[in-house]
């Protein structure tokens, strides 16, 4: 689990009839099932909760309101007193939540609504706007052993953030386009804003990866959409773990497999690995589907199957094709008629050369 973690809402697109369906107008997919997800800043999820309406808070957790209770339930796998940091938006953030997380030894940062800062008189939006772009105000409060930092910053509009471990300083600069001068200018940016923008997007990153190649299967059963969404989430998570492993082994970006190829390899492995190609028992299906198969256009070369299929030692039989083909073993220049029925690859099989055995064992 990475040190920087974010909690956010995730939508499973669905427009059918079901009492669990929600409407979130600010999401790219506005209709669907709502999930609450705890994910690292790298997009790897660690805890999920499906929104089903009112939830009774477990007895071992403090009850601090509906939004705060969601964070406490999702944050249970986070190690306590290990300087882990949680990020969330203004629907979750409140002073009682931050105090409870601080008691557990988990730091947190989030945008906050002004109505959830009791006794705090922050400057108005109009006054910050008159002060200029990049102006901010910081206020601190000490509650027990916890120091809370509330920072209100004005960029295109004002935003207020609440944290128990970082405040406005040190102040850096970010580049923004100024319509008045028609040029890029430097705008002062508090440290709390920079930290929030840098680590809050873990759930959004996971959403974007799932949406790239989402499994689209029409069904009247409402739970199928959740099931296939979780499958897509598993594949995206595995790819993120694979990328982390590649970085640890100092592989370049060109050597890392893309998500599309990664998902295709998984599909090919599940469909062919360890399985025979024998026809199923029973009456053959009618129609002209078999005729279509014979008319499919063949490419210049058959692709080499993935290692999970090539080395599974199941249903690899030699057949003789009508035309010769280049042997698929690297370094062999033979053009045999023999080929593997399952791998659809031409391979030499003579008294002097056994590329068939080499192809399926090495």
JSON list of N, CA and C in Angstrom, two decimals, residues 265 268 272 298-306 310 328 342-346 359:
[
{"chain": "A", "resi": 265, "resn": "UNK", "atom": "N", "xyz": [-3.70, -10.49, -23.82]},
{"chain": "A", "resi": 265, "resn": "UNK", "atom": "CA", "xyz": [-2.95, -11.66, -23.39]},
{"chain": "A", "resi": 265, "resn": "UNK", "atom": "C", "xyz": [-3.74, -12.44, -22.33]},
{"chain": "A", "resi": 268, "resn": "UNK", "atom": "N", "xyz": [-6.56, -14.31, -24.15]},
{"chain": "A", "resi": 268, "resn": "UNK", "atom": "CA", "xyz": [-6.07, -15.45, -24.92]},
{"chain": "A", "resi": 268, "resn": "UNK", "atom": "C", "xyz": [-5.64, -16.58, -23.99]},
{"chain": "A", "resi": 272, "resn": "UNK", "atom": "N", "xyz": [-7.45, -20.35, -24.15]},
{"chain": "A", "resi": 272, "resn": "UNK", "atom": "CA", "xyz": [-6.74, -21.48, -24.74]},
{"chain": "A", "resi": 272, "resn": "UNK", "atom": "C", "xyz": [-5.83, -22.23, -23.78]},
{"chain": "A", "resi": 298, "resn": "UNK", "atom": "N", "xyz": [-6.99, -14.39, -44.42]},
{"chain": "A", "resi": 298, "resn": "UNK", "atom": "CA", "xyz": [-5.83, -14.73, -43.60]},
{"chain": "A", "resi": 298, "resn": "UNK", "atom": "C", "xyz": [-4.75, -13.67, -43.80]},
{"chain": "A", "resi": 299, "resn": "UNK", "atom": "N", "xyz": [-4.10, -13.28, -42.71]},
{"chain": "A", "resi": 299, "resn": "UNK", "atom": "CA", "xyz": [-3.01, -12.32, -42.79]},
{"chain": "A", "resi": 299, "resn": "UNK", "atom": "C", "xyz": [-1.75, -12.95, -43.34]},
{"chain": "A", "resi": 300, "resn": "UNK", "atom": "N", "xyz": [-0.67, -12.18, -43.49]},
{"chain": "A", "resi": 300, "resn": "UNK", "atom": "CA", "xyz": [0.56, -12.72, -44.06]},
{"chain": "A", "resi": 300, "resn": "UNK", "atom": "C", "xyz": [1.22, -13.77, -43.17]},
{"chain": "A", "resi": 301, "resn": "UNK", "atom": "N", "xyz": [1.13, -13.63, -41.85]},
{"chain": "A", "resi": 301, "resn": "UNK", "atom": "CA", "xyz": [1.71, -14.60, -40.92]},
{"chain": "A", "resi": 301, "resn": "UNK", "atom": "C", "xyz": [0.77, -14.80, -39.74]},
{"chain": "A", "resi": 302, "resn": "UNK", "atom": "N", "xyz": [0.79, -16.02, -39.20]},
{"chain": "A", "resi": 302, "resn": "UNK", "atom": "CA", "xyz": [-0.02, -16.30, -38.02]},
{"chain": "A", "resi": 302, "resn": "UNK", "atom": "C", "xyz": [0.71, -15.79, -36.79]},
{"chain": "A", "resi": 303, "resn": "UNK", "atom": "N", "xyz": [0.03, -15.12, -35.87]},
{"chain": "A", "resi": 303, "resn": "UNK", "atom": "CA", "xyz": [0.71, -14.62, -34.67]},
{"chain": "A", "resi": 303, "resn": "UNK", "atom": "C", "xyz": [1.15, -15.76, -33.77]},
{"chain": "A", "resi": 304, "resn": "UNK", "atom": "N", "xyz": [2.29, -15.58, -33.10]},
{"chain": "A", "resi": 304, "resn": "UNK", "atom": "CA", "xyz": [2.76, -16.57, -32.15]},
{"chain": "A", "resi": 304, "resn": "UNK", "atom": "C", "xyz": [1.92, -16.46, -30.88]},
{"chain": "A", "resi": 305, "resn": "UNK", "atom": "N", "xyz": [1.38, -17.56, -30.37]},
{"chain": "A", "resi": 305, "resn": "UNK", "atom": "CA", "xyz": [0.56, -17.48, -29.15]},
{"chain": "A", "resi": 305, "resn": "UNK", "atom": "C", "xyz": [1.39, -17.08, -27.95]},
{"chain": "A", "resi": 306, "resn": "UNK", "atom": "N", "xyz": [0.72, -16.64, -26.92]},
{"chain": "A", "resi": 306, "resn": "UNK", "atom": "CA", "xyz": [1.41, -16.24, -25.70]},
{"chain": "A", "resi": 306, "resn": "UNK", "atom": "C", "xyz": [2.00, -17.46, -25.02]},
{"chain": "A", "resi": 310, "resn": "UNK", "atom": "N", "xyz": [1.34, -21.52, -25.42]},
{"chain": "A", "resi": 310, "resn": "UNK", "atom": "CA", "xyz": [2.37, -22.28, -26.15]},
{"chain": "A", "resi": 310, "resn": "UNK", "atom": "C", "xyz": [3.00, -23.38, -25.31]},
{"chain": "A", "resi": 328, "resn": "UNK", "atom": "N", "xyz": [8.30, -21.11, -37.36]},
{"chain": "A", "resi": 328, "resn": "UNK", "atom": "CA", "xyz": [8.20, -20.00, -36.41]},
{"chain": "A", "resi": 328, "resn": "UNK", "atom": "C", "xyz": [9.24, -20.05, -35.31]},
{"chain": "A", "resi": 342, "resn": "UNK", "atom": "N", "xyz": [-3.18, -26.29, -32.59]},
{"chain": "A", "resi": 342, "resn": "UNK", "atom": "CA", "xyz": [-3.66, -25.31, -31.61]},
{"chain": "A", "resi": 342, "resn": "UNK", "atom": "C", "xyz": [-3.02, -23.95, -31.80]},
{"chain": "A", "resi": 343, "resn": "UNK", "atom": "N", "xyz": [-1.70, -23.94, -32.01]},
{"chain": "A", "resi": 343, "resn": "UNK", "atom": "CA", "xyz": [-0.98, -22.66, -32.13]},
{"chain": "A", "resi": 343, "resn": "UNK", "atom": "C", "xyz": [-1.08, -22.07, -33.52]},
{"chain": "A", "resi": 344, "resn": "UNK", "atom": "N", "xyz": [-1.49, -22.89, -34.53]},
{"chain": "A", "resi": 344, "resn": "UNK", "atom": "CA", "xyz": [-1.59, -22.43, -35.91]},
{"chain": "A", "resi": 344, "resn": "UNK", "atom": "C", "xyz": [-0.26, -21.86, -36.40]},
{"chain": "A", "resi": 345, "resn": "UNK", "atom": "N", "xyz": [0.83, -22.58, -36.09]},
{"chain": "A", "resi": 345, "resn": "UNK", "atom": "CA", "xyz": [2.17, -22.14, -36.46]},
{"chain": "A", "resi": 345, "resn": "UNK", "atom": "C", "xyz": [2.88, -23.27, -37.17]},
{"chain": "A", "resi": 346, "resn": "UNK", "atom": "N", "xyz": [3.53, -22.98, -38.32]},
{"chain": "A", "resi": 346, "resn": "UNK", "atom": "CA", "xyz": [4.32, -23.96, -39.05]},
{"chain": "A", "resi": 346, "resn": "UNK", "atom": "C", "xyz": [5.60, -24.26, -38.28]},
{"chain": "A", "resi": 359, "resn": "UNK", "atom": "N", "xyz": [9.63, -25.60, -29.89]},
{"chain": "A", "resi": 359, "resn": "UNK", "atom": "CA", "xyz": [8.66, -24.50, -29.82]},
{"chain": "A", "resi": 359, "resn": "UNK", "atom": "C", "xyz": [7.76, -24.64, -28.61]}
]
